[in-house]
Tab-separated table of C-alpha atoms in Angstrom:
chain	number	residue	atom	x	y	z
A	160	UNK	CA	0.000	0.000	0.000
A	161	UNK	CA	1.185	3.951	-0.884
A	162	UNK	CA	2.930	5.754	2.249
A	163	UNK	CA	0.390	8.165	3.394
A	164	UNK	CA	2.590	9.597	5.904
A	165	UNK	CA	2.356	13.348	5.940
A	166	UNK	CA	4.948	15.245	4.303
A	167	UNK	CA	7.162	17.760	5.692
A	168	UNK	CA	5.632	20.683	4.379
A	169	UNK	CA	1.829	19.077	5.852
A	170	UNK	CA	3.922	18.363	8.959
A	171	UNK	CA	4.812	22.414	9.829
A	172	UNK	CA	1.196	22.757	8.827
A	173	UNK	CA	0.111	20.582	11.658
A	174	UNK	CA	2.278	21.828	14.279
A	175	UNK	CA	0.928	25.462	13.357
A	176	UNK	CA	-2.810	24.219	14.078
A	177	UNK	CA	-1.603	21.923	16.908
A	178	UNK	CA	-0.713	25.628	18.462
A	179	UNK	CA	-4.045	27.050	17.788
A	180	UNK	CA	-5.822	24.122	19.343
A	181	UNK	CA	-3.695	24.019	22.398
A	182	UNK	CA	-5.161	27.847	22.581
A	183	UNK	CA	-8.740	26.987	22.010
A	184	UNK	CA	-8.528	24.459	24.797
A	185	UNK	CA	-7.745	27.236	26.938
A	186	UNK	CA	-10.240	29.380	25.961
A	187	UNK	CA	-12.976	27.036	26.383
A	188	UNK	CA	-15.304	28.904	23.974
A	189	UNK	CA	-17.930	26.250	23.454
A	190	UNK	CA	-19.586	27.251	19.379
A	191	UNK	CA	-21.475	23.801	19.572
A	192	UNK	CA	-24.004	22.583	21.849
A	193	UNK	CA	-26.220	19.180	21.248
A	194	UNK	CA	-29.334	18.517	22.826
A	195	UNK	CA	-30.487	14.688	22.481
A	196	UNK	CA	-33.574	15.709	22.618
A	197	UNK	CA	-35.234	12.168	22.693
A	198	UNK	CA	-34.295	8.475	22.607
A	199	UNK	CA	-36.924	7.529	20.667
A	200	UNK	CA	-36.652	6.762	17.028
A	201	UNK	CA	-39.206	5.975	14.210
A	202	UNK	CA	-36.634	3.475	12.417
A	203	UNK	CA	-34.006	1.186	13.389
A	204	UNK	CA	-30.920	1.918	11.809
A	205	UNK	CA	-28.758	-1.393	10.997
A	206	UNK	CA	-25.299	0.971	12.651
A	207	UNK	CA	-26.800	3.050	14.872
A	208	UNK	CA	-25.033	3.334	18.065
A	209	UNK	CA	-27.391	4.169	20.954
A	210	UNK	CA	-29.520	1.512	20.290
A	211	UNK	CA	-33.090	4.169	19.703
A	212	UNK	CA	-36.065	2.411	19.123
A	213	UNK	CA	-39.337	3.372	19.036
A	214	UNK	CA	-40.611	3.186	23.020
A	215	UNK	CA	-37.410	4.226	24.806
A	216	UNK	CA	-36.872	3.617	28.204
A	217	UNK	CA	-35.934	7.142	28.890
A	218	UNK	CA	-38.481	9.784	28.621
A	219	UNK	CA	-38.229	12.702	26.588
A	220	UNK	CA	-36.670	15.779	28.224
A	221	UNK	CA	-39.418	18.395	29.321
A	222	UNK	CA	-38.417	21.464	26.804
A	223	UNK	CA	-38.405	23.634	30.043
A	224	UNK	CA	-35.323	21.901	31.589
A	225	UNK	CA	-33.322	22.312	29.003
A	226	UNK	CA	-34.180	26.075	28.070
A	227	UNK	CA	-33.273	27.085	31.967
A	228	UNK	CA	-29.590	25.493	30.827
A	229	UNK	CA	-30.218	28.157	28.130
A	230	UNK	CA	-30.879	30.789	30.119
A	231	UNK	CA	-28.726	29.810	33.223
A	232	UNK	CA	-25.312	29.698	30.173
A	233	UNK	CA	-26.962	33.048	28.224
A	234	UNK	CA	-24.847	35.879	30.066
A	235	UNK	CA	-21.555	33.374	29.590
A	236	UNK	CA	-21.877	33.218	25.706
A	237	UNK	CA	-22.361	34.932	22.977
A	238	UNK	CA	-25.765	33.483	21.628
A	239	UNK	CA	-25.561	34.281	17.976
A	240	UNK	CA	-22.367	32.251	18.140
A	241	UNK	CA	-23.257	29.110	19.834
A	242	UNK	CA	-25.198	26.408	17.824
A	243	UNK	CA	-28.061	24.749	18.944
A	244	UNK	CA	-27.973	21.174	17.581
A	245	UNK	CA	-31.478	18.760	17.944
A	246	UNK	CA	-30.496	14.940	17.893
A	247	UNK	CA	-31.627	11.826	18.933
A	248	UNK	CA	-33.161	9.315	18.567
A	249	UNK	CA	-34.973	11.192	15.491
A	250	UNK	CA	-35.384	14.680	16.833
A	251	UNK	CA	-39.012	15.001	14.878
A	252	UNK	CA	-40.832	12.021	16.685
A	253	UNK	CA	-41.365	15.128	19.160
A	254	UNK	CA	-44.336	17.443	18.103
A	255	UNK	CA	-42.623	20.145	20.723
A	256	UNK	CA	-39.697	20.652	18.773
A	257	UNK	CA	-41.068	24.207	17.025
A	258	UNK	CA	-41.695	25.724	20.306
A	259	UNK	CA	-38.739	24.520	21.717
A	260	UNK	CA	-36.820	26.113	18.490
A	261	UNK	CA	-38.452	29.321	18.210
A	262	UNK	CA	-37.724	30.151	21.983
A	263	UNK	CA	-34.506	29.356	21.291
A	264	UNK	CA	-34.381	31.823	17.862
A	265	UNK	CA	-35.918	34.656	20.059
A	266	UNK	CA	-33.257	34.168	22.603
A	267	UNK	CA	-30.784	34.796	19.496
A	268	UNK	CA	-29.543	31.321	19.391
A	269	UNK	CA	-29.310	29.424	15.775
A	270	UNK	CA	-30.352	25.876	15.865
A	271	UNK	CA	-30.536	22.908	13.944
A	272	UNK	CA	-32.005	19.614	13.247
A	273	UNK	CA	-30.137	16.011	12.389
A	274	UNK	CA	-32.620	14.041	10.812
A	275	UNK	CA	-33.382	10.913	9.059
A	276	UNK	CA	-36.314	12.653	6.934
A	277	UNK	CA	-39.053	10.466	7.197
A	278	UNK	CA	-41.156	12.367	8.977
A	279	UNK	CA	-39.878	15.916	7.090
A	280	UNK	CA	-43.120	17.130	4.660
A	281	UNK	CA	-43.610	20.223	3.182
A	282	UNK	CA	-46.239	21.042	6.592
A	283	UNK	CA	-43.185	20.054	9.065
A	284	UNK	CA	-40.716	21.408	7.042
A	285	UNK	CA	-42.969	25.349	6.906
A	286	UNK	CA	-43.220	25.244	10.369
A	287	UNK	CA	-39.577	24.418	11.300
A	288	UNK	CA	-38.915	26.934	9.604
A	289	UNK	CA	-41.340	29.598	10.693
A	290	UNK	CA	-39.836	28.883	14.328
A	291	UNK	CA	-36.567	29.977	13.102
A	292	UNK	CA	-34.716	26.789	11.791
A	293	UNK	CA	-31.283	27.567	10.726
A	294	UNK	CA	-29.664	24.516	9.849
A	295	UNK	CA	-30.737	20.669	8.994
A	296	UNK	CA	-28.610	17.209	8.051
A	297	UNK	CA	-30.864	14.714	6.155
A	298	UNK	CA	-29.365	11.249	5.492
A	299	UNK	CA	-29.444	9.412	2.446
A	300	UNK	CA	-27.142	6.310	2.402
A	301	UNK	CA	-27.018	5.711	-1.503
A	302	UNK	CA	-30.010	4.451	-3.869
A	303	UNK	CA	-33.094	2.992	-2.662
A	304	UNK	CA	-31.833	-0.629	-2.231
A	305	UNK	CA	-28.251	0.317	-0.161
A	306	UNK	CA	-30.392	3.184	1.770
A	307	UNK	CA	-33.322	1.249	3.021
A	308	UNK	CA	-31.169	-1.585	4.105
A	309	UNK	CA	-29.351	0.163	6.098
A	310	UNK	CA	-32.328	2.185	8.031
A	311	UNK	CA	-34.591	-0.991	7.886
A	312	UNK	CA	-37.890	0.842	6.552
A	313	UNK	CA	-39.303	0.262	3.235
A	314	UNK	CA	-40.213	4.513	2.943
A	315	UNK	CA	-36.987	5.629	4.240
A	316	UNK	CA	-35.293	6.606	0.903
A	317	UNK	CA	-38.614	7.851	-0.437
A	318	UNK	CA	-38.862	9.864	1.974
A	319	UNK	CA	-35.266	11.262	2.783
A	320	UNK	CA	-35.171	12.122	-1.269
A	321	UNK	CA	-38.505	14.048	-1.189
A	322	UNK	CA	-37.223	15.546	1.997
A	323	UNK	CA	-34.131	16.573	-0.202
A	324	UNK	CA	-35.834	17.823	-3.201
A	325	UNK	CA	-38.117	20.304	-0.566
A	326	UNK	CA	-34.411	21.645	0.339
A	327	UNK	CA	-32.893	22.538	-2.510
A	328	UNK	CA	-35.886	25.124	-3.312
A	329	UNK	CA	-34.920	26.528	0.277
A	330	UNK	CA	-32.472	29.930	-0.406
A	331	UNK	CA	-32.878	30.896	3.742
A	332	UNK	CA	-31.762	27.626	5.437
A	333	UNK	CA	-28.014	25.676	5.772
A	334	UNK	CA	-28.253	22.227	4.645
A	335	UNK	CA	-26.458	19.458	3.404
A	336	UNK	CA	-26.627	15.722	3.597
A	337	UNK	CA	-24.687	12.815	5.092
A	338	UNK	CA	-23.848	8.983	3.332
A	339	UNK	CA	-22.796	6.725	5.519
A	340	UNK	CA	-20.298	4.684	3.432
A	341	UNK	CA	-20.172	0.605	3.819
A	342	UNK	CA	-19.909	-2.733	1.820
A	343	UNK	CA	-23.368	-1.916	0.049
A	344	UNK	CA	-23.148	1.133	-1.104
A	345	UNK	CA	-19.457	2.102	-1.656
A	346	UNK	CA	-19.423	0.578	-5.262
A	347	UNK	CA	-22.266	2.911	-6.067
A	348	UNK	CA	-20.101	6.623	-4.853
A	349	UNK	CA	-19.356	8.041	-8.331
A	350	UNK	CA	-22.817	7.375	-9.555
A	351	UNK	CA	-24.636	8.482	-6.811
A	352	UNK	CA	-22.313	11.569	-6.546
A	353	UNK	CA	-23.561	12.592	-10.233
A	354	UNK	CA	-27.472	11.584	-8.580
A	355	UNK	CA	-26.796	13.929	-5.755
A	356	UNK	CA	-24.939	17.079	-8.233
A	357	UNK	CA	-28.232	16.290	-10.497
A	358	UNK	CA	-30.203	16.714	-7.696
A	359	UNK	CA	-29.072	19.868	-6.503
A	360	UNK	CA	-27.200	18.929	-3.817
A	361	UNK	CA	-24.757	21.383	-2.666
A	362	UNK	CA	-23.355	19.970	-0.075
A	363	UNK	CA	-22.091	16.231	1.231
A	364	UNK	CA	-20.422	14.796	3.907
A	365	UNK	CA	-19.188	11.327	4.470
A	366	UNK	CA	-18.819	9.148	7.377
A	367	UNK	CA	-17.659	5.478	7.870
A	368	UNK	CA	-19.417	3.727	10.527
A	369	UNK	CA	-17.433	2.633	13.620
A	370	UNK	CA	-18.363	-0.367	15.375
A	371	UNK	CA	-20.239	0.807	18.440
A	372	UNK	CA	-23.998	-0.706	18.893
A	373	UNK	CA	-25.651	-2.388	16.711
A	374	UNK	CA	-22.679	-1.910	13.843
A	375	UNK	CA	-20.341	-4.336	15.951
A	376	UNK	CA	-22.629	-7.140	15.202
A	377	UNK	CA	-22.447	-6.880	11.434
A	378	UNK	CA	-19.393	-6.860	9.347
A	379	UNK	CA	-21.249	-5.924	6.232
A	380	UNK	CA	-21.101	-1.900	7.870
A	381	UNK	CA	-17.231	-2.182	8.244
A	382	UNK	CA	-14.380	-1.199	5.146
A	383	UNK	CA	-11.303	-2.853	4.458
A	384	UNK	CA	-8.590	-0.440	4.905
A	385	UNK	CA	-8.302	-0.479	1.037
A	386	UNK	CA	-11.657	0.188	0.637
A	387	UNK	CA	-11.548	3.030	3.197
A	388	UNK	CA	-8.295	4.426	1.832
A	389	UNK	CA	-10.537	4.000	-1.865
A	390	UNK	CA	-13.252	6.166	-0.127
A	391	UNK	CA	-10.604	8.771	0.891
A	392	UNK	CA	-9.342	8.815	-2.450
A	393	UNK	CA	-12.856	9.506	-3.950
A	394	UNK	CA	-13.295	12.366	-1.918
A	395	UNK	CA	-10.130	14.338	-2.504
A	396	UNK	CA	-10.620	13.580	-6.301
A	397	UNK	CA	-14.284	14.828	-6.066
A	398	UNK	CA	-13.177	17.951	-4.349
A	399	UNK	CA	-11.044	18.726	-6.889
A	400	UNK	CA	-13.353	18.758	-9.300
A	401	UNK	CA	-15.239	21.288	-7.568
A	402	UNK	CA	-19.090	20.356	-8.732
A	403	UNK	CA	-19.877	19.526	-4.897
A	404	UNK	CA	-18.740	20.166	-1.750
A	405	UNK	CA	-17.722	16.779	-0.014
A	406	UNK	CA	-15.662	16.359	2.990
A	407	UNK	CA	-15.254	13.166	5.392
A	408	UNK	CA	-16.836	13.416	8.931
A	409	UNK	CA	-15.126	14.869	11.298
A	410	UNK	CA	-13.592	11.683	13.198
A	411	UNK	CA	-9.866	10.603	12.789
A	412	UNK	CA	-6.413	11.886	11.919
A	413	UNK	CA	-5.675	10.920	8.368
A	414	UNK	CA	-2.362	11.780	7.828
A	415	UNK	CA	-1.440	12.937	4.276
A	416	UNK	CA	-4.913	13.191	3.501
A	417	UNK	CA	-5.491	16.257	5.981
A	418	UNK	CA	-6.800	19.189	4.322
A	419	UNK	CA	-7.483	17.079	1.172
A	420	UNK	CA	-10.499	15.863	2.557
A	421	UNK	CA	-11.956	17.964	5.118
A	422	UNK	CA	-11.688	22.129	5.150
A	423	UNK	CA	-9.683	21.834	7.914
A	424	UNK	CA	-7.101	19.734	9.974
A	425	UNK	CA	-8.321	17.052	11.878
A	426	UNK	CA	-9.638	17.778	15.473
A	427	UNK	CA	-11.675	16.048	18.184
A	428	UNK	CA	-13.905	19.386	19.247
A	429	UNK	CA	-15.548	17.150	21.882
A	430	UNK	CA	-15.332	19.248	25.107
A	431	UNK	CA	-13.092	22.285	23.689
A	432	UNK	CA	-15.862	23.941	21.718
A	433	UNK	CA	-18.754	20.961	21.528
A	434	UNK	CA	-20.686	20.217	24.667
A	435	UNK	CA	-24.175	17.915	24.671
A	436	UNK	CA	-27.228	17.905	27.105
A	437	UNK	CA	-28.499	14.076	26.594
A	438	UNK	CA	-31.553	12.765	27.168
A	439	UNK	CA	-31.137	12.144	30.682
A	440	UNK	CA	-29.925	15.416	31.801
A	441	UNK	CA	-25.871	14.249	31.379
A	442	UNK	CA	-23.870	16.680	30.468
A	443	UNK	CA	-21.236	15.206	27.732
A	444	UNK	CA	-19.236	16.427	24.880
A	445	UNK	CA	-20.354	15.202	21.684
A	446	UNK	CA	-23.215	12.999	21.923
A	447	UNK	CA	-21.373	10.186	19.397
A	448	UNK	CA	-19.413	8.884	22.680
A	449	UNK	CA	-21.084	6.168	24.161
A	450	UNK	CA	-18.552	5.496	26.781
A	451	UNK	CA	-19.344	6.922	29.830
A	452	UNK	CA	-17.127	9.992	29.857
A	453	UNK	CA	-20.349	12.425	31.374
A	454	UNK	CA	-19.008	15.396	33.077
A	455	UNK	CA	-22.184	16.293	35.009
A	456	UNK	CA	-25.527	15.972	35.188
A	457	UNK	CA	-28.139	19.429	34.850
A	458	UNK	CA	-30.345	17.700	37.282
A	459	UNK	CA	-27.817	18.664	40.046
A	460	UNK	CA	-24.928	20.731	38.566
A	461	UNK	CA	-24.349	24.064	37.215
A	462	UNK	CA	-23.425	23.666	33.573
A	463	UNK	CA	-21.195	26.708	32.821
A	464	UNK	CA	-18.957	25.062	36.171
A	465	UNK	CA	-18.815	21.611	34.282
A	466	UNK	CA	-17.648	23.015	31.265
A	467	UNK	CA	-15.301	25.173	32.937
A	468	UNK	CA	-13.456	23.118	35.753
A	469	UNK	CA	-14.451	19.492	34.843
A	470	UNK	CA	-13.679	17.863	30.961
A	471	UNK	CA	-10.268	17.337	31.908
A	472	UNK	CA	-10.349	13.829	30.202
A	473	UNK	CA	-11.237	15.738	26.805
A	474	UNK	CA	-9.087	18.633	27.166
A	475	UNK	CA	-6.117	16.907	28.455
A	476	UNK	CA	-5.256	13.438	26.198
A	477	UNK	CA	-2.697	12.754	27.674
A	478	UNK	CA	-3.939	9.259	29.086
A	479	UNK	CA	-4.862	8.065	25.742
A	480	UNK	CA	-1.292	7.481	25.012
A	481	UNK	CA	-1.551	3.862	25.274
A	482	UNK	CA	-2.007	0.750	23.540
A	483	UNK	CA	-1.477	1.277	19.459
A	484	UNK	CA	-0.828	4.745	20.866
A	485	UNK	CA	1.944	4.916	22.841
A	486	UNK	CA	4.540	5.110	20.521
A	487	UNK	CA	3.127	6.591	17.519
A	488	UNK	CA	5.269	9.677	16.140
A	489	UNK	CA	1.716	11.359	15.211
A	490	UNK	CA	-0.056	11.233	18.512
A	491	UNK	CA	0.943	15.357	18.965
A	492	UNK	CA	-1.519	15.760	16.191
A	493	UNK	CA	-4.251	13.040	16.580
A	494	UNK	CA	-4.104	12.890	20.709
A	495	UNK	CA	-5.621	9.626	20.443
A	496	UNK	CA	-8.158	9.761	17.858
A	497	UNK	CA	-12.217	10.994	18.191
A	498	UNK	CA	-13.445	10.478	21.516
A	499	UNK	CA	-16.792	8.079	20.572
A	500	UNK	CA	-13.440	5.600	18.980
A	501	UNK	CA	-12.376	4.811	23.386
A	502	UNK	CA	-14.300	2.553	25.049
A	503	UNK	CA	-15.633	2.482	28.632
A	504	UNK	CA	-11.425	1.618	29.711
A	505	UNK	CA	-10.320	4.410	27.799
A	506	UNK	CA	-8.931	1.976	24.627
A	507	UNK	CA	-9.136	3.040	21.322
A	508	UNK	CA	-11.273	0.365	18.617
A	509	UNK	CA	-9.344	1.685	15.936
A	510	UNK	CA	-6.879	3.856	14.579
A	511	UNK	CA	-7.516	5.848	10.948
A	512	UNK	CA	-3.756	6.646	10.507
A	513	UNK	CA	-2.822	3.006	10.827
A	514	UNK	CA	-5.016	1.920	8.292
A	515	UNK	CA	-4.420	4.217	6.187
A	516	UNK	CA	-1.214	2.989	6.163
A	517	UNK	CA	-1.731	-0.547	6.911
């Protein structure tokens, strides 16, 4: 397999930006906050990693608990600067989720919506809106077949691709949609990239599924590292071309690929600039990690003091140098990978540099 070790000139690049994140650590400004707004989900997703279904165990958060963490962070942040993420679950199982948004929009904050679109119409889709939506992710995981194996409903694609098609007549509203990549539907990228450009689509992001959940059970959802590296490939070559805007998610250092596949160096943001409120009133970093690595809970702590004197473990990485880790030359710049990639003993479940480079 090809080197993909960065090259000298990509390596003083990194240790400019390994300066500027060792500054935003200490200036804690958080510019992301998710609220898993629910457990429940109207599908059940083949990878997903929190195990949603449609009854969850945990009830929905009241929308008045987490608008006093609002209002108790408000004089710490600037609001117009902070984003307001809705996850879940499927964030639109919950009919309170206008209200909830357009207290948020008159408080100045932006917010947003991750969704799988089955439940987005043109009705839902007006009234998100008219409560202030700024931003929303719809997933469509390749062609009908690939897609509606992986989310296990027979109206999922039909759905997510009308939900699309509503979008791309939207001029007000950020948008863009996720794939995520496995055995079934990586053969299909270049065609489905034309689909997509067709389609209007401006804007595309990538992930590969890691094998939390459900996902560890099937080995269908998990690349080779030749087929991952092929997936990298495809996106640097498709970002040349400059018809779409495609980038891979944010997880994983990727050594000579940084920059040529993302807008920027790779970075775990979880508890530097991204905090989460989950369902049960934890208070984590991004809500991806499914170890326990909570920092508080809003039930019984102030939230500005956990994000200010607690997420040690995400703003010092120190302790993931271990395992595959410990002697790796490029640890200064990947500090132990993403976050959700440690499980509950702190060990990493796989490294993106390595297989890059096999």
């Amino acid at each position: 397999m090809m080197n993909k070790k960065p090259t000298l000139r990509k390596r003083l690049a990194l240790e400019l930006f390994r300066k500027i994140r060792k500054n935003n650590i200490q200036l804690r400004n958080m510019r992301t906050l998710f609220w898993e707004c629910t457990l429940r989900c109207n599908i059940s997703c083949r990878h997903c990693g929190s195990d949603c279904r449609v009854v969850a165990d945990q009830p929905d958060m009241p929308v008045g608990d987490f608008l006093k963490v609002i209002d108790d962070i408000t004089p710490y942040v600037q609001p117009n600067k902070l984003m307001i993420i809705f996850t879940g679950g499927e964030a639109l199982v919950r009919k309170d989720i206008e209200f909830c948004g357009l207290e948020l929009y008159c408080r100045g904050f932006p917010w947003g919506i991750v969704s799988n679109g089955l439940m987005l119409n043109r009705q839902r889709l007006d009234s998100l809106l008219a409560a202030g939506l700024h931003s929303i992710t719809i997933s469509l995981d390749g062609f009908e077949e690939a897609h509606n194996w992986l989310r296990r409903h027979p109206k999922s694609y039909e759905n997510a691709l009308n939900a699309v098609c509503m979008l791309t007549q939207e001029k007000d509203i950020i948008w863009d949609i996720v794939t995520c990549v496995n055995k079934k539907n990586i053969d299909d990228l270049q065609i489905f990239k034309e689909f997509l450009i067709h389609n209007g689509v401006k804007d595309w992001r990538i992930f590969t599924i890691f094998p939390v959940g459900r996902a560890a059970e099937l080995p269908e959802l998990q690349l080779s590292n030749e087929e991952f590296t092929h997936v990298l490939d495809f996106i640097r070559e498709t970002r040349k071309e400059g018809k779409i805007h495609l980038s891979y998610g944010c997880e994983g250092f990727l050594g000579e690929y940084e920059r040529e596949v993302r807008d920027n160096f790779y970075q775990c943001n979880a508890g530097i600039n991204t905090a989460s409120v989950l369902a049960d009133g934890s208070i984590s970093a991004c809500p991806s990690i499914r170890a326990n690595f909570h920092q508080g809970n809003i039930y019984k702590d102030d939230f500005m003091d956990v994000w200010n004197n607690r997420f040690k473990t995400f703003r010092n990485r120190d302790w993931a140098k271990k395992g595959i880790c410990a002697d790796c030359n490029m640890f200064r710049y990947c500090e132990g990978n993403g976050m959700h990639l440690h499980d509950e003993n702190g060990d990493l479940l796989f490294c993106h540099y390595h297989r890059i480079n096999g």
